[in-house]
Coordinates of C-alpha atoms and ligand atoms in Angstrom, one line a residue:
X1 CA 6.7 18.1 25.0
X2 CA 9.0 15.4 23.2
X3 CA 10.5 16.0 19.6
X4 CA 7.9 14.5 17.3
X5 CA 10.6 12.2 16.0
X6 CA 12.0 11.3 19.6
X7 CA 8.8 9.1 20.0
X8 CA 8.6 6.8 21.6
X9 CA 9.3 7.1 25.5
X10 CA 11.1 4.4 27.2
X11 CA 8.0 2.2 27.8
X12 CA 7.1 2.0 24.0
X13 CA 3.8 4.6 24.2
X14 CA 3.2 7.2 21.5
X15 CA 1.8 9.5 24.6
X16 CA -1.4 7.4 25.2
X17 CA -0.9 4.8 22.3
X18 CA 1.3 2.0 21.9
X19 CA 2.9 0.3 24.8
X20 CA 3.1 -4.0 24.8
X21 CA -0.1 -5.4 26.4
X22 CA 0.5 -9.5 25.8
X23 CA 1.0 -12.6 28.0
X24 CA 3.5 -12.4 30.1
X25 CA 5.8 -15.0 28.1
X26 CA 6.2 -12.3 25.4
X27 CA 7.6 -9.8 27.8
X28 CA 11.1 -11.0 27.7
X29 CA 11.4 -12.1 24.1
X30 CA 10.2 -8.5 23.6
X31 CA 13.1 -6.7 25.6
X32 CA 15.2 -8.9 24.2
X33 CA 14.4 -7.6 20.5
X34 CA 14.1 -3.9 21.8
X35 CA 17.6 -4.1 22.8
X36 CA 19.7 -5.6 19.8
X37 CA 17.3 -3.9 17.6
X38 CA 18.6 -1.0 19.3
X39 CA 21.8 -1.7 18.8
X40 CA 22.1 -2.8 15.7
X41 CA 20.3 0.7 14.7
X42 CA 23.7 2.4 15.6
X43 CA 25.7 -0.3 14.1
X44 CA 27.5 1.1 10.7
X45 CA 28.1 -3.1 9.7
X46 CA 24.0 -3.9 9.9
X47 CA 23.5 -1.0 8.8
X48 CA 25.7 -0.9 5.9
X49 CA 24.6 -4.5 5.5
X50 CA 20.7 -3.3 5.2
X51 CA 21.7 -0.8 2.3
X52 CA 23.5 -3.3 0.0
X53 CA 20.7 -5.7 0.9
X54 CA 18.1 -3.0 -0.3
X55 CA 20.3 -2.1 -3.4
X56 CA 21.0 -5.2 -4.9
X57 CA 18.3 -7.2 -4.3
X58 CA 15.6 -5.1 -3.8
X59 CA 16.6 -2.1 -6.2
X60 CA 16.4 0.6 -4.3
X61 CA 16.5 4.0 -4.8
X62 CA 13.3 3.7 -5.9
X63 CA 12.5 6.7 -8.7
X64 CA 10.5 9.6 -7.6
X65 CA 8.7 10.0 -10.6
X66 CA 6.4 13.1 -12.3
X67 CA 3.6 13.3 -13.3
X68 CA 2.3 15.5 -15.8
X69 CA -0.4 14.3 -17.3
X70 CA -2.2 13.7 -13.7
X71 CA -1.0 17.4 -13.2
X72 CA -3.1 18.9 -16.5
X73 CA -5.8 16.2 -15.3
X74 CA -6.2 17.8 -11.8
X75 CA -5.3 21.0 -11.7
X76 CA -3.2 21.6 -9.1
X77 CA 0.3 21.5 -7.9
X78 CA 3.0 19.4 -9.2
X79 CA 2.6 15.8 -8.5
X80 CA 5.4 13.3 -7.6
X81 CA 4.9 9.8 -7.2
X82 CA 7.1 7.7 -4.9
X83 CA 7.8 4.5 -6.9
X84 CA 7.3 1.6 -4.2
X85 CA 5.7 -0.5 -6.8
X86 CA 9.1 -1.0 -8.5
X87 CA 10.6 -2.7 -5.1
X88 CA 11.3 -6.6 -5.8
X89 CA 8.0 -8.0 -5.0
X90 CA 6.2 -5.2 -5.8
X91 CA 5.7 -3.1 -2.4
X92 CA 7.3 -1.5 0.2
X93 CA 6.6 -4.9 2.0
X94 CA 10.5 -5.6 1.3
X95 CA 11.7 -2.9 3.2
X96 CA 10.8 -3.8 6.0
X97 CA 11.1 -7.8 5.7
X98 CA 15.1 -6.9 5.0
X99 CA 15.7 -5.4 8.0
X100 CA 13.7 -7.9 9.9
X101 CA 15.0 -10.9 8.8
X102 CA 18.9 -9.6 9.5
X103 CA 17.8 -8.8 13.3
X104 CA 16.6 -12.4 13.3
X105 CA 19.9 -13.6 12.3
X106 CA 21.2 -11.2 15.1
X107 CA 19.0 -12.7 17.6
X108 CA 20.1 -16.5 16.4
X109 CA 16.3 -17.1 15.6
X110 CA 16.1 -20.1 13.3
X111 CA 12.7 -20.0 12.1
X112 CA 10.3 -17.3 10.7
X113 CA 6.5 -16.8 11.1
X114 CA 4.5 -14.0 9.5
X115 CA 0.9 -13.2 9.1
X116 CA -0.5 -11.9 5.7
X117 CA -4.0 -10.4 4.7
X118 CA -3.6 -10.0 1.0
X119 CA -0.5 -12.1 1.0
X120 CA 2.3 -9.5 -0.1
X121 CA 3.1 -9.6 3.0
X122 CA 3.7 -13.2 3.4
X123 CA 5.1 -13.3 -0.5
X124 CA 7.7 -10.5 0.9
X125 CA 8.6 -12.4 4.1
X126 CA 8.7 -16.2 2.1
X127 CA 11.3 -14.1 -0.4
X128 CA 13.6 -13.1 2.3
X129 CA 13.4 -16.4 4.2
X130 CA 14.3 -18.2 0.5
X131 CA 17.0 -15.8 0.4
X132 CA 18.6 -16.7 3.5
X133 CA 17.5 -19.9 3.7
X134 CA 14.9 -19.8 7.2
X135 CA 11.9 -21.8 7.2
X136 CA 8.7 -19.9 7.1
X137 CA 5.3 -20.3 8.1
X138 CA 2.5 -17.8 6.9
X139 CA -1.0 -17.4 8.8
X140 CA -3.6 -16.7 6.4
X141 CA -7.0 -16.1 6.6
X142 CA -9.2 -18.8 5.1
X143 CA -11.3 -16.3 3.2
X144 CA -8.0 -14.6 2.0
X145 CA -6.3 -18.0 1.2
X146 CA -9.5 -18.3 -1.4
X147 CA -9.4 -14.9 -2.8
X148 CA -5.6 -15.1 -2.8
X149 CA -4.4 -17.5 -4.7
X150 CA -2.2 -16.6 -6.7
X151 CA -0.3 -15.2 -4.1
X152 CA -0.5 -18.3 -1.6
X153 CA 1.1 -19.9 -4.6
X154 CA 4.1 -17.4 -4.8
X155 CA 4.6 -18.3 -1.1
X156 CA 4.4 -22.3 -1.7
X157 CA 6.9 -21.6 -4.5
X158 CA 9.2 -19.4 -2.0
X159 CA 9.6 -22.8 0.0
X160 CA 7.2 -21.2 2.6
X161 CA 4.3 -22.7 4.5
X162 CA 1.2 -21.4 4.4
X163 CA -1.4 -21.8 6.9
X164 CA -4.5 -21.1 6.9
X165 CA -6.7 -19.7 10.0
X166 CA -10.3 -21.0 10.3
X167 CA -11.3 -18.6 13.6
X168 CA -13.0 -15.6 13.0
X169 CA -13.7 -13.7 9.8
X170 CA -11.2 -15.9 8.4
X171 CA -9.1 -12.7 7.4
X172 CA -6.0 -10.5 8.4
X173 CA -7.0 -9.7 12.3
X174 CA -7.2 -13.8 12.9
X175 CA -4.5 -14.8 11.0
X176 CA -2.7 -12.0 13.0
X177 CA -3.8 -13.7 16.7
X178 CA -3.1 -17.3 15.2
X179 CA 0.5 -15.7 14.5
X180 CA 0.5 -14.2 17.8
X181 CA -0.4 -17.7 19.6
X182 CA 2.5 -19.4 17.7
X183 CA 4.8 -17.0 18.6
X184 CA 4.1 -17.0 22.8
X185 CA 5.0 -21.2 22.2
X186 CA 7.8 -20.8 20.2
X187 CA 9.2 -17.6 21.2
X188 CA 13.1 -19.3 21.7
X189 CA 13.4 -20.5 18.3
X190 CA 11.2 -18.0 16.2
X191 CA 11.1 -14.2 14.7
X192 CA 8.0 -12.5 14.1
X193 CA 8.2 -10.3 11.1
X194 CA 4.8 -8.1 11.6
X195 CA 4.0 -6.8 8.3
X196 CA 3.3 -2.9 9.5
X197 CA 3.5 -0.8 12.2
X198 CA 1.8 -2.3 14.5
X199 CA 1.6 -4.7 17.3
X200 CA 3.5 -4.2 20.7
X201 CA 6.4 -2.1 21.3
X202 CA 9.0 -2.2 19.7
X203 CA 7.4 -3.2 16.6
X204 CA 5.5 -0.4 15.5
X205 CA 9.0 2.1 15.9
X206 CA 11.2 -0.7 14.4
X207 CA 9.3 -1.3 11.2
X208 CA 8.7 2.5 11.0
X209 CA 12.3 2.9 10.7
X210 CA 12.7 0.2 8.3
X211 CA 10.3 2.2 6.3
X212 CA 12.0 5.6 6.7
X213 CA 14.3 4.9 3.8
X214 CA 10.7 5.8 1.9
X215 CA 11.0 9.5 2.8
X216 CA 14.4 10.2 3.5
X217 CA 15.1 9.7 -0.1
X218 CA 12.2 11.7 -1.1
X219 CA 14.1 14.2 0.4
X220 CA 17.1 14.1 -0.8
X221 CA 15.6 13.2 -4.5
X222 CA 13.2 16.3 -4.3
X223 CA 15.9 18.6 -3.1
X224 CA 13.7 20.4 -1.5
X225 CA 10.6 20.3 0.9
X226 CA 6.8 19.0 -1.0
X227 CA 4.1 21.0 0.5
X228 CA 2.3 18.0 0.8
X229 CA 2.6 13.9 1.2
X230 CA -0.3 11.8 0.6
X231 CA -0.4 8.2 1.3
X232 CA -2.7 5.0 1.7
X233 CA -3.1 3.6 5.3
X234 CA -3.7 0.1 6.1
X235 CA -1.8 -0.7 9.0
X236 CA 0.1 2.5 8.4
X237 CA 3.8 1.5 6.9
X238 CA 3.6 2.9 3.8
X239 CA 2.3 5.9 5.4
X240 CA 4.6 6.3 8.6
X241 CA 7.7 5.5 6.3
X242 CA 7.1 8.6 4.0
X243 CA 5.6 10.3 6.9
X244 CA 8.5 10.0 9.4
X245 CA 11.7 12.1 7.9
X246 CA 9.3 15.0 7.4
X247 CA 7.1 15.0 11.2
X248 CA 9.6 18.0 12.2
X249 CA 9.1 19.7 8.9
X250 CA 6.3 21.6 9.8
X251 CA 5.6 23.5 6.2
X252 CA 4.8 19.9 5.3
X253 CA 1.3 18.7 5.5
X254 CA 1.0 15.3 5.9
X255 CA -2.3 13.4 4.9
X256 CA -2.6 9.7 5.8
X257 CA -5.9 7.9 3.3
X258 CA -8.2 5.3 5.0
X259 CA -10.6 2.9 3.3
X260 CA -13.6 4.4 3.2
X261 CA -15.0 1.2 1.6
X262 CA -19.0 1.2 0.7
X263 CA -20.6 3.3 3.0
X264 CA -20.4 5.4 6.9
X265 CA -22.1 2.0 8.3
X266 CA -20.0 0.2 10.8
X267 CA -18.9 -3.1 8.7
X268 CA -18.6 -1.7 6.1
X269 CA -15.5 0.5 5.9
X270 CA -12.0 0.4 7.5
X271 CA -12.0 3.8 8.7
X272 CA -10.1 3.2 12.1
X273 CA -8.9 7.0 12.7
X274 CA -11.6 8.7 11.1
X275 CA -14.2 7.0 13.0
X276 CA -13.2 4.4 15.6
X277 CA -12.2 4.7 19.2
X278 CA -9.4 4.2 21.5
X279 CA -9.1 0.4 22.6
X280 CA -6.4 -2.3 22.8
X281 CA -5.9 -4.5 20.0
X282 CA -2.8 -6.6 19.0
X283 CA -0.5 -5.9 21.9
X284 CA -1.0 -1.8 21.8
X285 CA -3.1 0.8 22.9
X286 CA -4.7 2.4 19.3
X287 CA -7.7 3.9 17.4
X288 CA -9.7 0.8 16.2
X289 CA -12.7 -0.1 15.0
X290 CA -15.1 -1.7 18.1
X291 CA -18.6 -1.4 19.3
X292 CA -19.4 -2.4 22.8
X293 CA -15.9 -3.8 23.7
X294 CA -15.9 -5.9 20.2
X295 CA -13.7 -5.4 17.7
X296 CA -16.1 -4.5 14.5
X297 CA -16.2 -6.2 10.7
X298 CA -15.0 -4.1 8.2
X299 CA -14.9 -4.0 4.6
X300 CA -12.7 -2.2 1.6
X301 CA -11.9 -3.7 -2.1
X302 CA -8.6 -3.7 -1.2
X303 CA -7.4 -6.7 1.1
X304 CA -4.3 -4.6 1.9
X305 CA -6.5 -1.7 3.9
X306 CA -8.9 -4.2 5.5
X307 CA -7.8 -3.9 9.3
X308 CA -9.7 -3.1 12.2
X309 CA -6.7 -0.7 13.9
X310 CA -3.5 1.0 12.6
X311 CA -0.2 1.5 14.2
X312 CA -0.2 3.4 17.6
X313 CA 2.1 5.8 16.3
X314 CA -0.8 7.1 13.8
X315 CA -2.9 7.4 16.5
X316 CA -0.4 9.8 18.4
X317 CA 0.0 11.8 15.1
X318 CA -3.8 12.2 14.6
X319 CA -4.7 13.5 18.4
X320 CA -2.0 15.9 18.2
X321 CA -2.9 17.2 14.9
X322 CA 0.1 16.8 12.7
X323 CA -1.3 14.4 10.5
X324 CA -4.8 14.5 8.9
X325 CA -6.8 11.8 8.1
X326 CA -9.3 11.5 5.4
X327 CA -10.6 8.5 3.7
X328 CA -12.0 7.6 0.0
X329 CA -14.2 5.1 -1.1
X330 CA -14.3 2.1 -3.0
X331 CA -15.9 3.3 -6.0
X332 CA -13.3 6.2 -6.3
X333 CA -10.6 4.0 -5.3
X334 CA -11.2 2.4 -8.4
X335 CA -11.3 5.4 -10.9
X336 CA -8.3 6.4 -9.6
X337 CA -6.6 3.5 -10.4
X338 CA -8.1 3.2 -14.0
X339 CA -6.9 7.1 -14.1
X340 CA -3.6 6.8 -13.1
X341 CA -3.0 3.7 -15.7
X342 CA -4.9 5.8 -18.5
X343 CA -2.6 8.8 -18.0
X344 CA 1.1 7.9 -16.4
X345 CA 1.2 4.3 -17.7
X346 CA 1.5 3.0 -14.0
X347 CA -1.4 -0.1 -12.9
X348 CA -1.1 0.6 -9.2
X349 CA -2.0 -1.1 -6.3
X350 CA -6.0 -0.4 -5.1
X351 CA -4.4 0.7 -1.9
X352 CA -2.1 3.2 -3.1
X353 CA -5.6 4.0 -5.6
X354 CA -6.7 5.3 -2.0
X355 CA -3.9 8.1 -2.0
X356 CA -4.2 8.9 -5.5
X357 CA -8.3 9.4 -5.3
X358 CA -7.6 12.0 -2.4
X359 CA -5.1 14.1 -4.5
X360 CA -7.5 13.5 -7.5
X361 CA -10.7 15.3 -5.3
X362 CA -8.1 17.8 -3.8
X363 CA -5.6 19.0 -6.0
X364 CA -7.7 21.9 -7.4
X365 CA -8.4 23.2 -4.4
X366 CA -5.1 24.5 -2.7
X367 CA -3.7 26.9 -5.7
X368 CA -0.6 27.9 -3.5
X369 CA 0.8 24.3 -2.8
X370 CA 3.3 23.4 -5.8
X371 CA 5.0 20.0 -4.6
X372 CA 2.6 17.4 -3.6
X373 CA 4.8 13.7 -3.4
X374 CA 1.9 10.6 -3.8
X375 CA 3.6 7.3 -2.0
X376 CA 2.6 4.6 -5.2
X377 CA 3.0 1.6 -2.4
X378 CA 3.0 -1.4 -4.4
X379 CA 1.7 -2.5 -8.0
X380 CA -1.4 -3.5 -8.7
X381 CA -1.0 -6.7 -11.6
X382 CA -2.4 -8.3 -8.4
X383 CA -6.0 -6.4 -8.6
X384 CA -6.5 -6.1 -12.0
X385 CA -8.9 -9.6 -11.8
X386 CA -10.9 -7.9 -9.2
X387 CA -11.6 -4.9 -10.8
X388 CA -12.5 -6.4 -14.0
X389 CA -15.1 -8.1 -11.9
X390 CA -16.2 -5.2 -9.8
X391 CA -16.3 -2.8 -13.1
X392 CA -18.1 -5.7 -15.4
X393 CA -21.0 -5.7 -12.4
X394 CA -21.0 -2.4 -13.1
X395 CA -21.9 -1.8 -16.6
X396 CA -23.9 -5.0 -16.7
Ligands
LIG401 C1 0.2 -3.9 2.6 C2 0.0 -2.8 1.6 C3 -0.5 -1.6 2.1 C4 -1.1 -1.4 3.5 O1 -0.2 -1.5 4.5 P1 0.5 -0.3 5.3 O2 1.1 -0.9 6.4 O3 -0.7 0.6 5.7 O4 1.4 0.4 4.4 C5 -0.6 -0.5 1.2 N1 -0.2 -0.6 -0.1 C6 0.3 -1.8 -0.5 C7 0.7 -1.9 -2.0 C8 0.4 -2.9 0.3 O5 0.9 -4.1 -0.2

């Protein structure tokens, strides 16, 4: 059996998971990235290039923060929270955009396309495209473009194009084919920047890495192992970038949070490891949400979470049992995110709301554990509209 961190093999699977299923025009664009992305992985210039990039414009280290008052609140171990709302842009969107768009410049790509479900993934990619001066077009669902705006308007103001994808649900997964479709035509001239960690290989292992810089300095800012990491997963960036450095630790428990959304139905959760199946969706071979060969609506508050699959790679770590997966609801989703602005002065993101809800329910229970480390992925100033809504239907 492989290293856990030696994944993955030479054909792009995560054992069963992964791989590049796509038209055959993709295949040699995609060889072509797997090999200067491999390259420039062992070169110190883009690499030392990367880490000025991530210091001075995107202020990282990002603080590992603690906090007490969730600690009296819950009962439980110390709690650490990994500050990826306090990236420029307010994710750890930007991580991975950085190191994307510099491979693009590698590659002599002269124009940028993206896809975007909430839009911080578009806002991250029209930032690093203003900064070094690429066009950019953004596929975006209709329905997202509406519930959006704010953020389509960040994009417009970034000097990027934003399109918007009719097809469908009019959400992430279409904008994600429309991206797709572009790309195969213009595959010469253009860079895709995927948003997480998925899509074919080498995607998901190349924005993983990207994201690593999460955990390795968790590690060297805790000094010591946590006994547990907790994080949100969507498409699983956040997640497999805290996740990663620590997959050989084994004293570490690892617990990746799905959207559990409103109920168990199918449709109306995102719940693509706890419940779905093997299947092929977006170039790889992954759990995903399907009945009968069709890939299955699904439904959280947060736009960031709402995805049919997650990145192979998750898939690998859940069959072979060293990540769990849980998942939280919407309801609790939100009182963790009015709890953790209550008692550590942080508004986060609904999807990182997902993480802290788990350690909320959980903390009491494991006496023995004292370091638990909460990735905080992103801010929330975006959701605080929407739950003023959602809570306001409440108490009315
Ligand atoms: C996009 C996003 C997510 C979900 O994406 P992953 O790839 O699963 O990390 C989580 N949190 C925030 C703040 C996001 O913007």
């Amino acid at each position: 059996m492989q290293a856990l961190k030696q994944w993955p093999d030479a054909r792009g699977r995560f054992g069963e998971f992964g791989g590049r299923f796509v038209p055959e025009t993709l295949h040699a664009a995609l060889t072509q990235l797997e090999e200067q992305y491999r390259a420039v992985a062992q070169d110190e210039e883009f690499q030392a290039e990367l880490r000025s990039e991530l210091k001075d414009f995107s202020g990282r280290p990002t603080p590992l923060t603690r906090a007490t008052r969730l600690e009296k609140a819950w009962g439980g171990p110390r709690i650490w929270l990994k500050r990826e709302d306090l990236n420029h842009t307010g994710s750890h969107k930007l991580n991975n955009c950085l190191g994307q768009v510099l491979l693009a410049r590698r590659l002599g790509k002269k124009r940028i396309i993206a896809e975007t479900g909430a839009g911080q993934h578009g806002v991250a990619t029209a930032t690093v495209c203003a900064r070094y001066g690429l066009p950019c077009v953004v596929y975006m669902g209709a329905e997202d473009v509406r519930r959006q705006a704010l953020n389509v308007y960040r994009m417009r103001l970034l000097g990027a194009e934003v399109r918007p994808v009719e097809s469908g649900a009019k959400t992430l997964k279409d904008a994600t084919n429309e991206a797709m479709r572009d790309w195969v035509a213009t595959v010469d001239s253009t860079h895709y920047i995927i948003g997480s960690v998925v899509g074919p290989h080498p995607f998901p292992m190349m924005v993983r890495d990207f994201q690593s810089v999460i955990g390795e300095e968790v590690k060297e800012q805790l000094g010591r192992l946590p006994d547990r990491v907790i994080a949100c997963v969507g498409g699983g960036s956040n997640a497999a970038g805290i996740f990663y450095p620590f997959v050989e630790d084994e004293s570490v428990k690892l617990v990746g949070v799905e959207a559990g959304g409103l109920s168990s139905e199918i449709g109306e959760h995102c719940r693509s490891l706890s419940a779905g199946s093997p299947g092929i969706l977006h170039g790889a071979r992954t759990y995903l949400l399907q009945t009968e060969g069709q890939v299955s609506a699904t439904h959280s508050l947060s736009a960031g979470l709402d995805y049919p699959g997650v990145g192979p790679e998750h898939s690998f770590w859940k069959d072979s049992g060293r990540v769990i997966y849980e998942s939280v609801g919407d309801k609790d989703a939100i009182k963790a995110f009015q709890e953790v602005a209550r008692c550590e002065g942080i508004i986060a993101a609904l999807e990182s709301s997902h993480a802290y809800a788990w350690a909320s329910q959980n903390a009491g229970k494991f006496p023995d554990e004292k370091d638990w480390v909460i990735c905080s992925s992103g801010r929330g100033d975006k959701d605080v509209a929407e739950v003023e809504r959602l809570t306001e239907e409440v108490n009315s």
